[in-house]
Amino acid sequence: MTRVVSLYFPTWPTDRLRRAMGQSAPSAETPIVMLGRQGNRRLVLAADAAARAAGLRIGMPASKAQVLVSNLQSFDLDAAGDADALERMALWSLRYAPIVAADPPDGLIIDTTGADHLHGGEDTMIEGLVSRMATSGIEARAAVADTWGAAHACARFLGRPTFVAPVGQAPAIMRGLPIGALRLPHDIVEGLLTLGFERAGEVEAAPRASLTLRFGPELGRRLDQAVGRRSEPFEPARSPELIEVRRAFGEPIGAAETIARYTVKLVATLCEALEAKGLGARRLDLLFHRVDNRIEAIRVGTAVPVRDVKRLTRLLTDRIETVDPGFGIELMALTATLAEPFGAKQIISSLVEEPKPDITDLIDVLANRIGEQRLYRFAPVESDVPERSVRRIAPNAPDDGTSWPGDWPRPPRLLTHPEPIETMALLPDHPPVWFSWRGIRHRVARADGPERVFGEWWQRDAELIAVRDYFQVEAESGERFWIYRAGDGEDPGTGSHKWFLHGVFA
């Protein structure tokens, strides 16, 4: 099932203007409008949030807008510059999916079929997109649906920052939206409103022949595209600077073995081009142009720059089963959408030195199967508080030299949150005689401790005198646990004196 993201910029031209002006841009409270000509009339073609709050609307005469708002800042609309900026944003968005295109005049369209899992799922992906845009000073809304038309309509007419339409629900959602959501020319929308139509569902229920006779085939085509009865392909954005190789076929292909064979040839050709420029691939997009004008895509990434033909081929062919060839594939295009300098690396410096194991190949396989967001390793942090002493980093991130304290061993399994336990213990420095955790009572056979851990007073005032006393205890069954008492056992200000289990030893 195809899934499409529509990214909509409600105040796009004015946001781009503010970014271009930088420090000299008007403040956020100053209303800004972009003006342009439609025939002999000079109209407001774009307005920022402050201008809209002041009562200005798109299509309003420029003279009226300037009378209504005394401190209004007006600029001429640069349609060509806005289009170029959208194309650049589309190229930037290639990091999210291999098929991205500008959706003029105020949006992007992203085919995320099979790529959303690499970014933590659809909800996480579009929330991240909107947040990244907001950080850059661009207001954005994002919607995910089964079709371009439905995603476009939801992003613009639902008024939500993010929206994910359930699979198969595009027709039901479209029926409840205004007819303006169908991406129809202004004259057709005005004609439908004159006839009494308000919702897309009303247009769908009306006889198609009479509407086509009056408004032409555009109305039916847009309606069919929105609900998924007709496909709507779009050409992915590509920069001339990207390294790309293509293979066209006189007869369409469809067998997995044939696709794999030509994948090997494309990878070999691409690696030669990368070698000529001294680059290695970090992300590859393999696009399959079908005879029905639909595009299927495979995306793979690598932890380090790579131009090993066998390694890249294996990553791509592992995903061939996800490709639907339809009635046949007439063109295959392989693009290195992310490439970095490929430097020489010395493996060993002496005859007796052992080479360091290279696990980047394994990292690549796992990352492309489960997603980069879910693949990580733990690294130490300089903190005595156990739950703050670890952080997640990329699997191939270099070590910074930080290590955990070696005086006291730490359990390999540290609970995300310490869990309360029932105990019987002598105070203040004795370990428990027994404790009960998750409904099971453990009698303590041996114990070592206490190890006192002080609170980090510079983090918050409540930890100024807070302490914990940790014990390593071994139950009669042989299991070993890491438990602690909150407080020093005497002063109530140092902690609650309750006991917790924080980790389990192997």
Short mmCIF file of C-alpha atoms in Angstrom, two decimals:
data_model
loop_
_atom_site.label_atom_id
_atom_site.label_comp_id
_atom_site.label_asym_id
_atom_site.label_seq_id
_atom_site.Cartn_x
_atom_site.Cartn_y
_atom_site.Cartn_z
CA MET A 1 0.00 0.00 0.00
CA THR A 2 1.37 3.38 -1.05
CA ARG A 3 1.80 5.99 1.69
CA VAL A 4 2.35 9.64 0.83
CA VAL A 5 3.31 12.61 3.02
CA SER A 6 2.17 16.11 2.09
CA LEU A 7 4.19 18.86 3.75
CA TYR A 8 2.35 22.20 3.65
CA PHE A 9 3.84 25.62 4.42
CA PRO A 10 0.91 27.99 5.25
CA THR A 11 3.10 31.10 5.29
CA TRP A 12 5.77 29.87 2.91
CA PRO A 13 6.72 32.99 0.90
CA THR A 14 6.88 35.20 4.01
CA ASP A 15 8.86 32.58 5.95
CA ARG A 16 11.37 32.38 3.11
CA LEU A 17 11.58 36.16 3.02
CA ARG A 18 12.37 36.37 6.74
CA ARG A 19 15.10 33.73 6.36
CA ALA A 20 16.58 35.55 3.38
CA MET A 21 16.59 38.91 5.19
CA GLY A 22 18.16 37.46 8.33
CA GLN A 23 18.83 40.06 11.01
CA SER A 24 17.22 42.85 8.98
CA ALA A 25 13.85 41.04 8.78
CA PRO A 26 10.85 42.67 10.49
CA SER A 27 9.88 41.32 13.90
CA ALA A 28 7.36 38.52 14.21
CA GLU A 29 4.72 41.03 15.38
CA THR A 30 5.04 43.10 12.19
CA PRO A 31 2.51 41.93 9.58
CA ILE A 32 4.05 40.94 6.24
CA VAL A 33 2.27 40.35 2.93
CA MET A 34 3.52 39.41 -0.51
CA LEU A 35 1.91 41.27 -3.42
CA GLY A 36 1.52 40.37 -7.08
CA ARG A 37 -0.54 41.17 -10.13
CA GLN A 38 -3.48 39.22 -11.48
CA GLY A 39 -4.39 41.03 -14.66
CA ASN A 40 -4.56 44.73 -13.87
CA ARG A 41 -5.20 44.19 -10.17
CA ARG A 42 -2.51 44.21 -7.48
CA LEU A 43 -3.52 41.66 -4.83
CA VAL A 44 -2.27 40.04 -1.63
CA LEU A 45 -0.94 36.63 -2.71
CA ALA A 46 0.61 35.57 0.61
CA ALA A 47 0.34 36.70 4.23
CA ASP A 48 2.09 35.67 7.42
CA ALA A 49 0.37 34.79 10.70
CA ALA A 50 0.47 38.38 12.01
CA ALA A 51 -1.15 39.71 8.83
CA ARG A 52 -3.89 37.10 8.94
CA ALA A 53 -4.55 37.88 12.59
CA ALA A 54 -4.98 41.53 11.58
CA GLY A 55 -7.77 40.54 9.18
CA LEU A 56 -5.88 40.36 5.87
CA ARG A 57 -6.75 37.58 3.44
CA ILE A 58 -5.31 36.10 0.27
CA GLY A 59 -6.84 37.78 -2.79
CA MET A 60 -7.52 41.08 -1.00
CA PRO A 61 -6.64 44.22 -2.99
CA ALA A 62 -3.26 45.62 -1.94
CA SER A 63 -4.66 49.12 -1.40
CA LYS A 64 -7.30 47.81 1.01
CA ALA A 65 -4.73 45.81 2.97
CA GLN A 66 -2.49 48.85 3.39
CA VAL A 67 -5.43 50.91 4.67
CA LEU A 68 -6.54 48.26 7.18
CA VAL A 69 -3.05 47.74 8.72
CA SER A 70 -0.96 50.85 9.29
CA ASN A 71 2.34 49.08 10.04
CA LEU A 72 2.02 46.59 7.20
CA GLN A 73 5.24 45.51 5.46
CA SER A 74 4.63 44.59 1.81
CA PHE A 75 7.00 42.97 -0.68
CA ASP A 76 6.70 41.79 -4.26
CA LEU A 77 6.17 38.07 -4.62
CA ASP A 78 9.17 36.29 -6.16
CA ALA A 79 7.50 33.26 -7.72
CA ALA A 80 10.69 31.99 -9.38
CA GLY A 81 12.70 32.33 -6.18
CA ASP A 82 10.00 30.54 -4.18
CA ALA A 83 9.97 27.68 -6.70
CA ASP A 84 13.76 27.33 -6.56
CA ALA A 85 13.66 27.30 -2.76
CA LEU A 86 11.00 24.56 -2.81
CA GLU A 87 13.22 22.47 -5.08
CA ARG A 88 16.13 22.88 -2.66
CA MET A 89 13.91 21.84 0.23
CA ALA A 90 12.82 18.79 -1.76
CA LEU A 91 16.46 17.79 -2.22
CA TRP A 92 17.03 18.27 1.52
CA SER A 93 14.02 16.04 2.24
CA LEU A 94 15.63 13.15 0.35
CA ARG A 95 17.04 12.13 3.73
CA TYR A 96 13.53 10.93 4.65
CA ALA A 97 12.55 8.99 1.52
CA PRO A 98 13.88 8.34 -2.00
CA ILE A 99 10.88 9.84 -3.83
CA VAL A 100 10.38 13.54 -3.05
CA ALA A 101 9.10 16.38 -5.22
CA ALA A 102 8.03 20.00 -4.87
CA ASP A 103 4.27 20.61 -4.67
CA PRO A 104 4.03 24.25 -5.80
CA PRO A 105 3.34 26.82 -4.67
CA ASP A 106 3.56 25.99 -0.96
CA GLY A 107 4.43 22.38 -0.24
CA LEU A 108 6.34 19.16 -0.76
CA ILE A 109 5.18 15.66 -1.55
CA ILE A 110 7.07 12.63 -0.19
CA ASP A 111 6.39 8.99 -1.06
CA THR A 112 7.41 7.21 2.16
CA THR A 113 6.27 3.71 1.17
CA GLY A 114 8.63 1.27 2.89
CA ALA A 115 10.81 4.04 4.36
CA ASP A 116 8.87 5.26 7.40
CA HIS A 117 10.20 2.44 9.63
CA LEU A 118 13.69 3.87 9.18
CA HIS A 119 12.53 7.01 11.03
CA GLY A 120 10.55 5.42 13.86
CA GLY A 121 7.16 5.15 12.11
CA GLU A 122 4.85 7.60 10.37
CA ASP A 123 3.89 9.62 13.47
CA THR A 124 7.47 10.07 14.61
CA MET A 125 8.66 10.87 11.11
CA ILE A 126 6.19 13.67 10.35
CA GLU A 127 6.50 15.14 13.85
CA GLY A 128 10.24 15.29 13.27
CA LEU A 129 9.70 16.93 9.89
CA VAL A 130 7.45 19.64 11.33
CA SER A 131 9.85 20.23 14.23
CA ARG A 132 12.84 20.57 11.91
CA MET A 133 10.96 23.11 9.84
CA ALA A 134 9.91 25.07 12.93
CA THR A 135 13.54 25.17 14.11
CA SER A 136 14.44 26.73 10.75
CA GLY A 137 11.70 29.37 11.13
CA ILE A 138 9.25 27.77 8.68
CA GLU A 139 5.68 27.01 9.76
CA ALA A 140 4.63 23.59 8.45
CA ARG A 141 1.84 21.04 8.60
CA ALA A 142 2.18 17.42 7.55
CA ALA A 143 -0.34 14.72 6.68
CA VAL A 144 0.04 11.08 5.64
CA ALA A 145 -2.50 9.29 3.46
CA ASP A 146 -2.76 6.65 0.75
CA THR A 147 -2.78 9.16 -2.13
CA TRP A 148 -1.18 12.45 -3.03
CA GLY A 149 -4.59 14.11 -3.32
CA ALA A 150 -5.80 12.94 0.09
CA ALA A 151 -2.55 13.89 1.85
CA HIS A 152 -2.56 17.29 0.13
CA ALA A 153 -6.15 17.93 1.25
CA CYS A 154 -5.64 16.77 4.86
CA ALA A 155 -2.54 18.94 5.32
CA ARG A 156 -4.37 22.05 4.13
CA PHE A 157 -7.97 21.64 5.27
CA LEU A 158 -7.87 19.75 8.59
CA GLY A 159 -5.94 22.50 10.38
CA ARG A 160 -3.75 20.08 12.38
CA PRO A 161 0.04 20.27 12.71
CA THR A 162 0.28 16.54 11.90
CA PHE A 163 -2.27 13.97 10.77
CA VAL A 164 -1.94 10.29 9.86
CA ALA A 165 -4.90 8.90 7.89
CA PRO A 166 -5.54 5.20 8.57
CA VAL A 167 -4.79 2.90 5.65
CA GLY A 168 -7.76 2.64 3.31
CA GLN A 169 -9.62 5.62 4.81
CA ALA A 170 -8.73 8.21 2.14
CA PRO A 171 -12.16 8.06 0.39
CA ALA A 172 -14.08 8.52 3.66
CA ILE A 173 -11.90 11.45 4.73
CA MET A 174 -12.14 13.17 1.35
CA ARG A 175 -15.95 13.00 1.31
CA GLY A 176 -16.14 15.28 4.34
CA LEU A 177 -13.75 17.96 3.04
CA PRO A 178 -14.68 21.11 1.08
CA ILE A 179 -14.56 20.91 -2.71
CA GLY A 180 -11.54 23.23 -2.64
CA ALA A 181 -9.56 20.27 -1.32
CA LEU A 182 -9.75 18.58 -4.74
CA ARG A 183 -7.04 20.84 -6.22
CA LEU A 184 -9.39 22.19 -8.86
CA PRO A 185 -9.00 25.45 -10.80
CA HIS A 186 -10.67 28.46 -9.22
CA ASP A 187 -13.34 28.76 -11.91
CA ILE A 188 -14.47 25.14 -11.43
CA VAL A 189 -14.68 25.59 -7.65
CA GLU A 190 -16.75 28.77 -8.10
CA GLY A 191 -19.04 26.98 -10.53
CA LEU A 192 -19.62 24.07 -8.13
CA LEU A 193 -20.37 26.45 -5.27
CA THR A 194 -22.87 28.26 -7.45
CA LEU A 195 -24.62 24.94 -8.11
CA GLY A 196 -24.85 24.31 -4.36
CA PHE A 197 -22.01 21.80 -3.91
CA GLU A 198 -19.98 22.26 -0.72
CA ARG A 199 -18.31 18.92 0.04
CA ALA A 200 -16.30 16.53 -2.10
CA GLY A 201 -18.68 13.73 -1.14
CA GLU A 202 -21.57 15.64 -2.71
CA VAL A 203 -19.63 15.93 -5.96
CA GLU A 204 -18.81 12.21 -5.89
CA ALA A 205 -22.48 11.30 -5.39
CA ALA A 206 -23.67 13.48 -8.30
CA PRO A 207 -23.96 12.00 -11.85
CA ARG A 208 -20.47 12.06 -13.37
CA ALA A 209 -21.62 12.58 -16.98
CA SER A 210 -23.45 15.85 -16.37
CA LEU A 211 -20.57 17.30 -14.32
CA THR A 212 -18.05 16.29 -16.98
CA LEU A 213 -20.17 17.88 -19.69
CA ARG A 214 -20.28 21.15 -17.75
CA PHE A 215 -16.78 21.33 -16.22
CA GLY A 216 -14.69 18.99 -18.36
CA PRO A 217 -12.69 15.88 -17.36
CA GLU A 218 -10.53 17.67 -14.77
CA LEU A 219 -13.15 17.35 -12.04
CA GLY A 220 -13.52 13.57 -12.36
CA ARG A 221 -9.77 13.07 -12.68
CA ARG A 222 -8.99 14.96 -9.48
CA LEU A 223 -11.72 13.14 -7.60
CA ASP A 224 -10.47 9.72 -8.75
CA GLN A 225 -6.87 10.62 -7.85
CA ALA A 226 -7.86 11.74 -4.35
CA VAL A 227 -9.74 8.53 -3.49
CA GLY A 228 -7.20 6.23 -5.15
CA ARG A 229 -9.13 5.11 -8.22
CA ARG A 230 -6.48 6.63 -10.51
CA SER A 231 -2.74 6.76 -9.95
CA GLU A 232 -0.89 10.07 -9.85
CA PRO A 233 2.85 9.62 -10.35
CA PHE A 234 5.35 12.42 -9.87
CA GLU A 235 8.96 12.81 -10.92
CA PRO A 236 11.39 12.66 -7.97
CA ALA A 237 13.61 15.65 -7.35
CA ARG A 238 17.20 15.04 -8.34
CA SER A 239 20.22 17.31 -8.22
CA PRO A 240 22.69 17.32 -11.14
CA GLU A 241 25.43 16.92 -8.56
CA LEU A 242 24.16 13.52 -7.43
CA ILE A 243 25.89 10.48 -8.89
CA GLU A 244 23.30 8.41 -10.73
CA VAL A 245 23.33 5.49 -13.17
CA ARG A 246 20.37 4.20 -15.19
CA ARG A 247 19.37 1.16 -17.18
CA ALA A 248 16.43 1.18 -19.60
CA PHE A 249 14.90 -2.02 -20.94
CA GLY A 250 13.48 -2.66 -24.39
CA GLU A 251 11.17 -5.24 -22.85
CA PRO A 252 9.84 -4.70 -19.30
CA ILE A 253 11.29 -6.98 -16.63
CA GLY A 254 9.59 -8.35 -13.53
CA ALA A 255 11.31 -11.48 -12.22
CA ALA A 256 13.25 -11.04 -8.98
CA GLU A 257 16.28 -12.84 -10.46
CA THR A 258 16.38 -10.45 -13.41
CA ILE A 259 16.07 -7.41 -11.14
CA ALA A 260 18.91 -8.72 -8.97
CA ARG A 261 21.13 -9.32 -12.01
CA TYR A 262 20.75 -5.76 -13.26
CA THR A 263 21.15 -4.42 -9.73
CA VAL A 264 24.64 -5.92 -9.67
CA LYS A 265 25.51 -4.18 -12.94
CA LEU A 266 24.18 -0.83 -11.73
CA VAL A 267 26.09 -1.07 -8.46
CA ALA A 268 29.33 -1.89 -10.28
CA THR A 269 28.89 1.11 -12.59
CA LEU A 270 28.02 3.40 -9.68
CA CYS A 271 31.06 2.30 -7.67
CA GLU A 272 33.29 3.13 -10.64
CA ALA A 273 31.79 6.62 -10.74
CA LEU A 274 32.27 7.00 -6.99
CA GLU A 275 35.89 5.88 -7.24
CA ALA A 276 36.56 8.41 -9.97
CA LYS A 277 35.47 11.18 -7.59
CA GLY A 278 37.09 9.71 -4.46
CA LEU A 279 33.74 9.18 -2.75
CA GLY A 280 31.95 6.41 -0.94
CA ALA A 281 28.18 5.90 -0.71
CA ARG A 282 26.39 6.50 2.58
CA ARG A 283 22.86 6.22 1.16
CA LEU A 284 21.62 4.58 -2.04
CA ASP A 285 18.20 4.89 -3.69
CA LEU A 286 17.20 2.33 -6.32
CA LEU A 287 14.11 3.43 -8.26
CA PHE A 288 12.01 1.15 -10.46
CA HIS A 289 9.93 2.95 -13.09
CA ARG A 290 6.99 0.71 -13.97
CA VAL A 291 5.11 0.72 -17.26
CA ASP A 292 2.01 2.12 -15.49
CA ASN A 293 3.98 5.28 -14.52
CA ARG A 294 4.28 4.24 -10.91
CA ILE A 295 7.67 4.26 -9.16
CA GLU A 296 8.81 1.65 -6.67
CA ALA A 297 11.87 2.36 -4.54
CA ILE A 298 14.47 0.70 -2.34
CA ARG A 299 16.59 2.74 0.08
CA VAL A 300 19.64 1.46 1.94
CA GLY A 301 22.14 3.27 4.11
CA THR A 302 25.62 2.51 5.39
CA ALA A 303 27.38 3.38 8.63
CA VAL A 304 30.55 4.52 6.82
CA PRO A 305 31.32 5.50 3.21
CA VAL A 306 31.32 2.33 1.10
CA ARG A 307 32.04 1.46 -2.53
CA ASP A 308 32.34 -2.29 -2.17
CA VAL A 309 30.23 -3.80 -4.97
CA LYS A 310 29.39 -7.01 -3.10
CA ARG A 311 28.45 -5.26 0.10
CA LEU A 312 26.18 -2.69 -1.54
CA THR A 313 24.62 -5.31 -3.80
CA ARG A 314 23.74 -7.51 -0.84
CA LEU A 315 22.02 -4.63 0.95
CA LEU A 316 19.95 -3.80 -2.12
CA THR A 317 19.03 -7.35 -3.14
CA ASP A 318 17.88 -8.13 0.41
CA ARG A 319 15.04 -5.65 -0.22
CA ILE A 320 13.99 -6.79 -3.71
CA GLU A 321 11.12 -8.82 -2.25
CA THR A 322 9.47 -5.52 -1.20
CA VAL A 323 9.26 -4.32 -4.82
CA ASP A 324 6.01 -4.78 -6.71
CA PRO A 325 6.96 -4.89 -10.45
CA GLY A 326 3.33 -4.62 -11.54
CA PHE A 327 3.07 -5.20 -15.29
CA GLY A 328 6.80 -4.72 -15.67
CA ILE A 329 9.72 -2.39 -15.00
CA GLU A 330 11.01 -0.33 -17.93
CA LEU A 331 13.75 1.67 -16.18
CA MET A 332 16.00 1.22 -13.14
CA ALA A 333 17.90 4.17 -11.66
CA LEU A 334 20.48 3.90 -8.88
CA THR A 335 21.48 7.13 -7.13
CA ALA A 336 23.98 7.87 -4.37
CA THR A 337 21.83 10.47 -2.60
CA LEU A 338 24.46 10.78 0.13
CA ALA A 339 28.16 10.36 -0.59
CA GLU A 340 31.20 11.26 1.49
CA PRO A 341 34.96 11.29 0.89
CA PHE A 342 36.39 7.78 0.86
CA GLY A 343 39.77 7.93 2.57
CA ALA A 344 42.41 5.25 2.91
CA LYS A 345 42.43 3.40 6.22
CA GLN A 346 45.41 1.61 7.76
CA ILE A 347 44.28 -1.66 9.30
CA ILE A 348 47.40 -2.72 11.24
CA SER A 349 50.80 -1.10 11.80
CA SER A 350 52.93 -4.14 12.68
CA LEU A 351 53.14 -7.86 12.00
CA VAL A 352 52.09 -8.77 15.55
CA GLU A 353 49.24 -6.30 15.90
CA GLU A 354 45.74 -7.74 15.76
CA PRO A 355 43.40 -5.91 13.37
CA LYS A 356 40.35 -4.33 14.90
CA PRO A 357 37.14 -6.15 13.99
CA ASP A 358 34.97 -4.31 11.46
CA ILE A 359 31.30 -4.67 12.30
CA THR A 360 29.99 -1.90 10.04
CA ASP A 361 28.69 -4.51 7.59
CA LEU A 362 26.54 -6.03 10.35
CA ILE A 363 25.39 -2.55 11.41
CA ASP A 364 24.29 -1.81 7.86
CA VAL A 365 22.25 -5.01 7.61
CA LEU A 366 20.48 -4.43 10.94
CA ALA A 367 19.90 -0.71 10.36
CA ASN A 368 18.24 -1.32 6.99
CA ARG A 369 16.00 -4.01 8.46
CA ILE A 370 14.81 -2.39 11.68
CA GLY A 371 15.68 1.28 11.17
CA GLU A 372 18.52 3.51 12.28
CA GLN A 373 16.48 4.95 15.16
CA ARG A 374 16.25 1.56 16.85
CA LEU A 375 19.92 0.67 16.55
CA TYR A 376 22.30 2.05 19.14
CA ARG A 377 24.86 1.20 21.79
CA PHE A 378 25.40 2.47 25.30
CA ALA A 379 28.24 4.78 26.24
CA PRO A 380 29.36 5.92 29.70
CA VAL A 381 28.59 9.38 31.08
CA GLU A 382 30.53 11.04 33.87
CA SER A 383 27.87 10.76 36.57
CA ASP A 384 27.76 8.87 39.86
CA VAL A 385 23.97 8.51 39.67
CA PRO A 386 23.54 5.14 37.87
CA GLU A 387 20.54 6.01 35.70
CA ARG A 388 22.39 9.10 34.45
CA SER A 389 25.66 7.32 33.77
CA VAL A 390 24.69 5.88 30.37
CA ARG A 391 23.50 7.35 27.10
CA ARG A 392 22.60 6.04 23.67
CA ILE A 393 24.95 6.72 20.78
CA ALA A 394 25.25 5.53 17.19
CA PRO A 395 26.64 1.98 16.86
CA ASN A 396 29.79 3.13 15.08
CA ALA A 397 30.37 6.33 17.07
CA PRO A 398 33.98 6.68 18.26
CA ASP A 399 34.86 6.28 21.94
CA ASP A 400 35.54 9.54 23.77
CA GLY A 401 37.63 7.91 26.50
CA THR A 402 34.97 8.13 29.20
CA SER A 403 34.56 5.01 31.35
CA TRP A 404 32.52 3.91 34.34
CA PRO A 405 34.05 3.90 37.83
CA GLY A 406 36.03 0.71 38.34
CA ASP A 407 35.99 0.59 42.16
CA TRP A 408 32.58 -1.05 42.32
CA PRO A 409 31.17 -3.35 39.65
CA ARG A 410 27.96 -2.41 37.89
CA PRO A 411 25.21 -4.86 36.86
CA PRO A 412 24.93 -5.58 33.11
CA ARG A 413 21.15 -5.19 33.38
CA LEU A 414 20.18 -1.82 34.82
CA LEU A 415 16.44 -1.24 35.22
CA THR A 416 15.03 1.84 33.50
CA HIS A 417 13.44 2.90 36.78
CA PRO A 418 14.35 1.48 40.24
CA GLU A 419 11.57 -0.76 41.50
CA PRO A 420 10.46 -0.70 45.18
CA ILE A 421 11.04 -3.84 47.25
CA GLU A 422 9.98 -5.03 50.69
CA THR A 423 12.88 -5.81 53.03
CA MET A 424 13.92 -6.70 56.55
CA ALA A 425 17.23 -5.08 57.45
CA LEU A 426 19.18 -3.65 60.36
CA LEU A 427 19.96 0.05 60.18
CA PRO A 428 21.96 1.95 59.23
CA ASP A 429 24.75 -0.05 57.50
CA HIS A 430 23.48 -3.60 57.24
CA PRO A 431 22.10 -5.22 54.09
CA PRO A 432 18.64 -6.83 54.16
CA VAL A 433 18.16 -10.32 55.59
CA TRP A 434 15.55 -10.90 52.88
CA PHE A 435 13.68 -8.86 50.27
CA SER A 436 10.58 -9.36 48.14
CA TRP A 437 10.61 -8.27 44.48
CA ARG A 438 7.75 -8.74 42.03
CA GLY A 439 5.96 -11.07 44.44
CA ILE A 440 8.95 -13.39 45.01
CA ARG A 441 10.83 -13.45 48.32
CA HIS A 442 14.61 -13.84 48.18
CA ARG A 443 16.67 -14.73 51.26
CA VAL A 444 20.07 -13.05 51.22
CA ALA A 445 23.04 -15.40 51.54
CA ARG A 446 25.86 -12.90 50.93
CA ALA A 447 26.15 -9.15 50.56
CA ASP A 448 28.76 -6.51 49.87
CA GLY A 449 28.41 -2.81 50.63
CA PRO A 450 27.36 -0.19 51.24
CA GLU A 451 28.54 1.96 48.33
CA ARG A 452 27.33 5.48 49.00
CA VAL A 453 26.22 7.56 46.03
CA PHE A 454 25.60 11.25 46.57
CA GLY A 455 23.05 13.35 44.74
CA GLU A 456 24.11 15.84 42.11
CA TRP A 457 23.27 19.11 43.84
CA TRP A 458 24.10 21.13 40.69
CA GLN A 459 21.25 19.38 38.85
CA ARG A 460 18.51 20.31 41.33
CA ASP A 461 18.25 21.57 44.90
CA ALA A 462 16.45 18.44 46.16
CA GLU A 463 19.65 16.45 45.72
CA LEU A 464 21.75 18.74 47.89
CA ILE A 465 21.94 16.26 50.80
CA ALA A 466 20.32 13.21 49.15
CA VAL A 467 22.26 9.94 49.26
CA ARG A 468 21.81 6.30 48.33
CA ASP A 469 23.47 3.26 49.90
CA TYR A 470 23.93 0.46 47.33
CA PHE A 471 24.46 -3.22 48.17
CA GLN A 472 25.38 -6.19 46.00
CA VAL A 473 23.42 -9.12 47.38
CA GLU A 474 23.34 -12.80 46.46
CA ALA A 475 20.22 -14.83 47.14
CA GLU A 476 20.30 -18.42 48.35
CA SER A 477 19.20 -19.44 44.84
CA GLY A 478 22.42 -17.96 43.42
CA GLU A 479 20.89 -14.88 41.81
CA ARG A 480 22.70 -11.60 42.37
CA PHE A 481 20.99 -8.23 42.63
CA TRP A 482 21.88 -4.56 43.03
CA ILE A 483 19.68 -2.86 45.64
CA TYR A 484 19.83 0.40 47.53
CA ARG A 485 18.30 2.29 50.39
CA ALA A 486 17.23 5.89 49.73
CA GLY A 487 18.90 7.91 52.50
CA ASP A 488 21.65 7.28 55.03
CA GLY A 489 19.40 5.36 57.44
CA GLU A 490 19.42 8.11 60.09
CA ASP A 491 18.59 11.57 58.72
CA PRO A 492 15.12 11.72 57.04
CA GLY A 493 16.32 14.66 54.95
CA THR A 494 18.71 12.45 53.00
CA GLY A 495 15.99 10.17 51.65
CA SER A 496 12.83 8.23 52.31
CA HIS A 497 14.75 5.21 53.74
CA LYS A 498 12.78 2.95 51.39
CA TRP A 499 14.50 0.13 49.54
CA PHE A 500 14.70 -0.31 45.77
CA LEU A 501 16.10 -2.83 43.31
CA HIS A 502 18.07 -1.13 40.54
CA GLY A 503 19.85 -3.90 38.61
CA VAL A 504 20.51 -7.59 38.13
CA PHE A 505 23.94 -9.19 37.76
CA ALA A 506 24.57 -11.96 35.28
#
